[in-house]
Amino acid sequence: MDNLQSLHEYFEIGGAKDSRDNSKNLEKAFDIASWTEREGLVWLKAESLPQVIEDLWLDPKTRPVLLTHVGNDERELGHGFVLYFVFHFPGDFTLTLGARGIEEGFPSLSAFCPALNWPEREVQDLFGLVAEGHPDPRPLVLHPGWPEGFHPLRKSTLMTNTDKPNFQPKPLVFYPAQGEGTFEVPVGPIHAGIIEPGHFRFQTVGETILHVDAQLFFTHRGIEKLLEGKTIEEGLKIVERVCGVCTVSHSLAYCEAVEKLAHIELSREALRWRTVLAELERLYNHVGDIGNLCAGVGFALGNANGLQNKEQLQRLNKEVFGHRYLRGMVIPGGVKIQPSEEKIEFLKERLYELQADFEKWIPLILEHDGFRQRAVTTGVLKNQSALDLGATGPAARASGVVVDWRERHAYLLYPELQVEPQVETSGDVWARLMVRVREVRQSFELLDTLLSGVEEVRGSQDPQVTQSLHVSQVPGRIEPYSFAWGCAESPRGTDVIWLMIDQEEKIFRCRIRSASYANWPAVPLAVLGNIIPDFPLINKSFELCYSCCDR
Amino acid sequence: MWNLLKRSLRMGRLTESRLDQDAPHLHSLKQSWHIRHLDCGSCNGCDWEMSALLNSVYDLQRFGFDFVASPRHADILMCTGPLATQLNQAANATYEATPHPKLVIAVGDCAINGGVFKEAYGADSGVGEALPVHLEIPGCPPSPEDMLKALLKLTEKDRKSVLT
């Protein structure tokens, strides 16, 4: 609560007086629109952003987690371009800072808040606004070669199916490495294996990596623009397909935002099934990721065991919920399928078997000296780097950052399950493996608790569980141009969706910040000083998705 | 180690045999096919299902198929995704790098017609917009079994008549 106290003092909430010297300068700099127990919305001028965010971000007492950074074109509402910053403070308080009235540019904050590096460059590309003073203002999302002045997220840029902008690829821009004995190794975008596309430019001396530039966004399809003007149901279909293997997390975040806007309260049963789905997703992903880590060192037996375990978990998903990725299960207002009693019993039994199987093969990896020697001290992400870059999920927890959305924020049934974040401190490949191994065990336990609870309350079956409320068919339910965020802890970290709905109850803006997007900038830091042959292993230990990063 | 050995013995053969029955022509290893995966902007779903083909349950290699690291070694390009605009150049380069005769398979609804992404400014309506598609495997995503069946169908025909 100390943290919130200083936050209250900072914004002079509840008559608290700020003892700082800068309080006088701030007096007129912000306007508190709403402040409740859990959420706050503060408007401020773009010019005062650096000061306020520097104070919040660099103060270890109030240091928040950056959930998302949203650019929005609200010129038709008379607000100009608007930037939103959503921060989460310990004590489960979410603060949205909004800066309205931006016309051509905004002050860049990346120099002291590196977590904003990519989001600011993205706003430059997609809105054509200038991040003034950005240390690395190269294009990010839109590769060189789009038509001059093409800024898709400006509302004035209309999209039609037949008239798509003409893209003539031009060479990508990389900073050159200089000096005797430095080599440049370009890798990608098409990689060897069944992997997604991205380009890595290594600068090396011998085999040791001096610098690597990750040029992603090859799979950028323009999903955020595609979502605009879609109904909430149509939007869900697309959001589910932002990432194939985090489909539950993305739809959970999306539905949370929708439900907040439409003031829908969920029944306990619906929350329980959502929690089950989220944990099943974590399970098959983590188990598969542990197996894939073995592929990074050419350890075929470990890989085979991980993949067969994952296959069984995916088959279980199909058997009980009808889809190997659990797609289409989470809908606004509830869940689509509530399994029958036999199915629940089957699910429970099968999970026991698969848990036992996991415990049988996992020592193969954990007790393998050769594997251990490749993984320990490889690809260290320092604690400070993880904090500065706003890393999330297993990547952050392996570097000693205690951040697990299931513990930080009260959502689904996690508060009563009392999830303990699994934290390691060494920040290397081994630490990220161990975080996953322990989270697999934790998920099996959580699922057992959740499914045992189902039987007790079966008698009072709530019809709302399996019923979609067809939010968009209830006119006037959502206040026009209101906005909300939704978050879910995916297997890769916290997925955040920020949603604004227009007066026709269609999507005005949907910003998707996936866990991979937050974590990608950490990979180039973790590989420094390692050798190129270890890059696939380090990359696999982060196990980031390209699709939901590129959107 | 002893526990692992016991487990393997008890587990027996994981690989499913029911699929071989559809493919009586498997005796011929002259007909081996090398596949190169080409991601054209997919959501990752088709790709993971494709990599599931290599697990011990489906064990694709026993049918004479394998995934290769370079298009230079490939007979088949299995393409996923709606053809993201920023990948168009790389997709074409991959196709060009694949020696003749070759075959392009569109895997999943996005690769066939763009799926949910076809209206997006950075996506096209399927890989067919850039590459000559010979075979389609529908689904969102198609299951590994769907993919396996489609691949086995290929082997029923004479290799020369399939590859172009």
XYZ file of N, CA and C in Angstrom, chain A residues 126 141-143 146 150 152 159 161 164 167 169 189-197 217-223 225-226 230 241 243-245 292 305 307-308 310-312 314-315 323-325 327 357 360-361 364 543 545 547, chain B residues 1 4 7 10-11 14 16 18 36-39 41-52 54-58 67-69 82 84-87 89-91 94 116-124 140-141 143-145:
330
model
N 2.597 4.050 -37.927
C 1.189 3.812 -38.223
C 0.351 5.082 -38.196
N 7.448 -1.130 -37.819
C 6.367 -2.025 -38.238
C 6.230 -2.051 -39.757
N 6.257 -0.872 -40.357
C 6.159 -0.792 -41.805
C 7.569 -0.768 -42.383
N 7.909 -1.786 -43.134
C 9.233 -1.847 -43.745
C 9.354 -0.766 -44.820
N 6.648 1.218 -48.486
C 5.228 1.565 -48.593
C 5.128 2.950 -49.220
N 1.983 6.910 -46.216
C 1.011 5.860 -45.889
C 1.044 5.593 -44.385
N -1.477 3.846 -41.947
C -2.764 3.143 -42.000
C -3.709 3.446 -40.839
N -9.509 1.989 -46.149
C -9.071 0.717 -46.712
C -10.224 0.080 -47.471
N -10.975 -3.425 -50.045
C -10.394 -4.717 -50.373
C -9.693 -4.699 -51.723
N -5.584 -1.877 -52.412
C -4.592 -1.965 -51.348
C -3.359 -1.166 -51.737
N 3.145 -1.879 -52.292
C 4.384 -2.006 -51.518
C 5.509 -2.446 -52.434
N 9.261 -3.323 -52.084
C 10.268 -3.504 -51.033
C 11.579 -2.775 -51.322
N 14.655 -13.553 -43.665
C 13.498 -13.878 -42.836
C 13.051 -15.348 -42.886
N 13.422 -16.107 -43.904
C 12.979 -17.496 -43.953
C 14.030 -18.341 -43.237
N 13.620 -19.040 -42.190
C 14.573 -19.800 -41.389
C 14.530 -21.278 -41.735
N 15.536 -21.982 -41.270
C 15.592 -23.426 -41.493
C 14.725 -24.114 -40.453
N 13.648 -24.698 -40.899
C 12.782 -25.389 -39.950
C 11.379 -24.843 -40.033
N 10.503 -25.349 -39.158
C 9.127 -24.878 -39.166
C 9.048 -23.736 -38.159
N 9.502 -22.573 -38.584
C 9.578 -21.414 -37.709
C 8.988 -20.231 -38.445
N 8.600 -19.226 -37.690
C 8.032 -18.042 -38.316
C 9.136 -17.130 -38.853
N 8.763 -16.177 -39.711
C 9.789 -15.372 -40.364
C 10.195 -14.108 -39.599
N 8.332 -8.050 -37.897
C 7.162 -7.455 -38.552
C 7.035 -7.862 -40.019
N 7.658 -9.000 -40.380
C 7.427 -9.518 -41.723
C 5.999 -10.026 -41.872
N 5.436 -10.548 -40.792
C 4.069 -11.084 -40.901
C 3.028 -10.016 -40.554
N 3.431 -8.747 -40.606
C 2.472 -7.672 -40.316
C 1.364 -7.666 -41.375
N 0.124 -7.879 -40.902
C -0.997 -7.926 -41.836
C -1.904 -6.719 -41.693
N -1.711 -5.952 -40.610
C -2.586 -4.799 -40.384
C -3.851 -5.190 -39.660
N -3.707 -6.058 -38.649
C -4.891 -6.573 -37.955
C -5.616 -5.470 -37.189
N -5.940 -2.345 -37.923
C -6.781 -1.584 -38.847
C -7.974 -2.436 -39.293
N -7.703 -3.707 -39.541
C -8.766 -4.619 -39.969
C -9.904 -4.661 -38.948
N -15.425 -3.257 -37.181
C -16.019 -4.590 -37.045
C -16.892 -4.630 -35.787
N -7.337 -15.166 -33.761
C -6.361 -15.606 -34.757
C -5.136 -14.695 -34.822
N -2.845 -14.904 -32.607
C -1.812 -15.887 -32.315
C -2.477 -17.243 -32.195
N -2.007 -18.198 -32.959
C -2.622 -19.516 -32.967
C -2.565 -20.210 -31.623
N -1.444 -20.056 -30.912
C -1.260 -20.852 -29.703
C -1.514 -20.067 -28.418
N 10.822 -28.280 -27.152
C 11.508 -27.563 -28.232
C 12.867 -27.042 -27.811
N 10.096 -36.522 -26.349
C 9.238 -36.685 -25.179
C 8.339 -35.478 -24.960
N 7.331 -33.361 -27.231
C 6.331 -33.239 -28.290
C 5.211 -34.270 -28.145
N 5.581 -35.480 -27.687
C 4.492 -36.464 -27.536
C 3.571 -36.073 -26.385
N 2.959 -33.031 -25.434
C 2.153 -31.917 -25.940
C 1.018 -32.438 -26.812
N 1.326 -33.408 -27.677
C 0.301 -33.980 -28.554
C -0.856 -34.558 -27.724
N -0.497 -35.260 -26.642
C -1.552 -35.842 -25.807
C -2.410 -34.749 -25.171
N -2.921 -31.749 -26.392
C -3.755 -31.130 -27.421
C -4.926 -32.034 -27.798
N -4.662 -33.337 -27.799
C -5.763 -34.270 -28.093
C -6.821 -34.215 -27.000
N -11.512 -28.485 -29.766
C -10.499 -27.819 -30.588
C -9.120 -28.018 -29.975
N -8.150 -28.350 -30.830
C -6.812 -28.642 -30.308
C -6.149 -27.420 -29.692
N -6.530 -26.222 -30.133
C -6.000 -24.988 -29.530
C -7.027 -24.300 -28.637
N -9.712 -22.973 -29.460
C -10.200 -21.763 -30.124
C -11.721 -21.720 -30.073
N 3.163 -38.803 -16.432
C 4.061 -38.988 -17.563
C 5.107 -37.878 -17.603
N 7.799 -38.366 -15.296
C 8.702 -39.458 -15.658
C 9.740 -39.029 -16.674
N 9.364 -38.186 -17.636
C 10.366 -37.841 -18.654
C 11.162 -36.595 -18.346
N 14.907 -36.668 -17.511
C 15.783 -36.887 -18.664
C 16.498 -35.592 -19.052
N 10.959 -18.392 -26.453
C 9.792 -18.950 -27.140
C 8.762 -17.877 -27.455
N 6.455 -15.490 -30.018
C 5.669 -15.656 -31.224
C 5.907 -14.440 -32.117
N 3.897 -13.824 -34.887
C 2.622 -13.389 -35.456
C 1.931 -12.362 -34.571
N 17.584 -43.337 -15.158
C 17.632 -43.948 -16.486
C 16.806 -45.236 -16.522
N 13.235 -44.546 -16.990
C 12.913 -44.154 -18.368
C 12.807 -45.372 -19.263
N 9.685 -47.148 -18.567
C 8.567 -46.394 -19.127
C 8.452 -46.636 -20.632
N 7.006 -50.047 -21.273
C 5.588 -50.127 -20.951
C 4.761 -49.343 -21.976
N 5.326 -48.224 -22.435
C 4.594 -47.356 -23.351
C 4.415 -48.027 -24.708
N 4.277 -45.713 -29.830
C 3.339 -44.585 -29.791
C 2.764 -44.292 -31.172
N 1.017 -44.128 -34.483
C -0.269 -44.714 -34.830
C -0.169 -45.465 -36.147
N -2.873 -46.824 -37.675
C -4.105 -46.849 -38.468
C -3.970 -46.060 -39.763
N 9.574 -28.132 -47.636
C 10.082 -26.913 -47.019
C 8.850 -26.144 -46.555
N 8.855 -25.773 -45.273
C 7.741 -24.962 -44.760
C 7.978 -23.509 -45.140
N 6.942 -22.835 -45.612
C 7.061 -21.423 -45.965
C 5.932 -20.655 -45.289
N 6.307 -19.875 -44.269
C 5.323 -19.079 -43.532
C 5.062 -17.798 -44.306
N 2.872 -15.450 -43.353
C 2.113 -14.555 -42.479
C 1.006 -15.250 -41.715
N 1.228 -16.495 -41.336
C 0.184 -17.234 -40.631
C 0.139 -16.831 -39.171
N -0.905 -17.294 -38.475
C -1.050 -16.964 -37.058
C -0.252 -17.935 -36.219
N 0.463 -18.871 -36.819
C 1.249 -19.793 -36.026
C 0.526 -21.108 -35.809
N -0.794 -21.108 -35.964
C -1.591 -22.294 -35.686
C -1.263 -23.427 -36.645
N -1.314 -23.154 -37.951
C -1.007 -24.176 -38.956
C 0.428 -24.664 -38.783
N 1.320 -23.738 -38.459
C 2.734 -24.079 -38.358
C 2.976 -25.090 -37.241
N 2.317 -24.866 -36.101
C 2.523 -25.801 -34.989
C 1.906 -27.156 -35.306
N 0.783 -27.150 -36.017
C 0.180 -28.424 -36.387
C 1.078 -29.159 -37.377
N 1.758 -28.363 -38.211
C 2.678 -28.967 -39.165
C 3.864 -29.578 -38.419
N 4.370 -28.875 -37.413
C 5.502 -29.454 -36.692
C 5.058 -30.648 -35.864
N 3.765 -30.721 -35.537
C 3.273 -31.901 -34.818
C 3.386 -33.157 -35.683
N 5.840 -34.188 -37.040
C 7.137 -34.809 -36.801
C 7.209 -35.505 -35.447
N 6.155 -35.363 -34.609
C 6.242 -36.024 -33.302
C 6.050 -37.525 -33.449
N 6.300 -38.237 -32.357
C 6.351 -39.696 -32.483
C 4.975 -40.318 -32.721
N 3.913 -39.539 -32.562
C 2.579 -40.096 -32.795
C 2.283 -40.179 -34.298
N 2.631 -39.131 -35.030
C 2.384 -39.140 -36.474
C 3.598 -39.648 -37.249
N 10.904 -32.760 -43.454
C 11.050 -31.312 -43.595
C 12.533 -31.001 -43.737
N 12.865 -30.144 -44.688
C 14.267 -29.813 -44.908
C 14.509 -28.344 -44.595
N 15.797 -28.031 -44.397
C 16.147 -26.693 -43.926
C 16.240 -25.684 -45.061
N -1.908 -15.844 -45.136
C -2.632 -15.197 -46.241
C -1.735 -14.511 -47.265
N 1.379 -12.300 -46.385
C 1.601 -10.952 -45.861
C 2.423 -10.173 -46.870
N 2.026 -8.921 -47.085
C 2.657 -8.099 -48.125
C 4.164 -7.999 -47.911
N 4.579 -7.825 -46.653
C 6.001 -7.631 -46.388
C 6.794 -8.927 -46.533
N 6.093 -10.049 -46.758
C 6.763 -11.326 -46.959
C 6.738 -11.763 -48.415
N 8.109 -10.762 -51.134
C 9.403 -10.874 -51.787
C 10.123 -12.150 -51.325
N 10.117 -12.380 -50.014
C 10.807 -13.557 -49.477
C 10.145 -14.844 -49.952
N 8.811 -14.826 -50.059
C 8.094 -16.016 -50.510
C 8.459 -16.325 -51.963
N 11.936 -17.714 -52.129
C 11.972 -19.108 -51.693
C 11.488 -20.028 -52.809
N -9.542 -14.893 -42.428
C -10.074 -13.680 -41.796
C -9.233 -12.453 -42.133
N -8.040 -12.677 -42.679
C -7.127 -11.541 -42.890
C -7.218 -10.936 -44.285
N -8.073 -11.473 -45.146
C -7.951 -11.081 -46.561
C -8.217 -9.602 -46.798
N -8.981 -8.954 -45.910
C -9.276 -7.535 -46.127
C -8.197 -6.618 -45.565
N -7.240 -7.170 -44.828
C -6.241 -6.314 -44.181
C -5.290 -5.725 -45.208
N -4.792 -4.495 -44.909
C -3.954 -3.820 -45.913
C -2.632 -4.535 -46.129
N -2.178 -5.285 -45.117
C -0.881 -5.940 -45.248
C -0.987 -7.406 -45.605
N -2.151 -7.843 -46.072
C -2.314 -9.262 -46.392
C -2.997 -9.401 -47.740
N -2.690 -10.491 -48.410
C -3.310 -10.778 -49.691
C -4.360 -11.870 -49.482
N -8.893 -24.533 -40.095
C -8.389 -23.384 -39.347
C -8.088 -23.803 -37.918
N -6.946 -24.395 -37.671
C -6.004 -24.932 -38.639
C -6.377 -26.360 -39.011
N -5.900 -30.247 -38.999
C -5.225 -31.062 -37.992
C -4.046 -31.773 -38.645
N -3.089 -32.238 -37.847
C -1.968 -32.982 -38.421
C -2.455 -34.162 -39.258
N -3.572 -34.756 -38.810
C -4.088 -35.905 -39.546
C -4.571 -35.495 -40.941
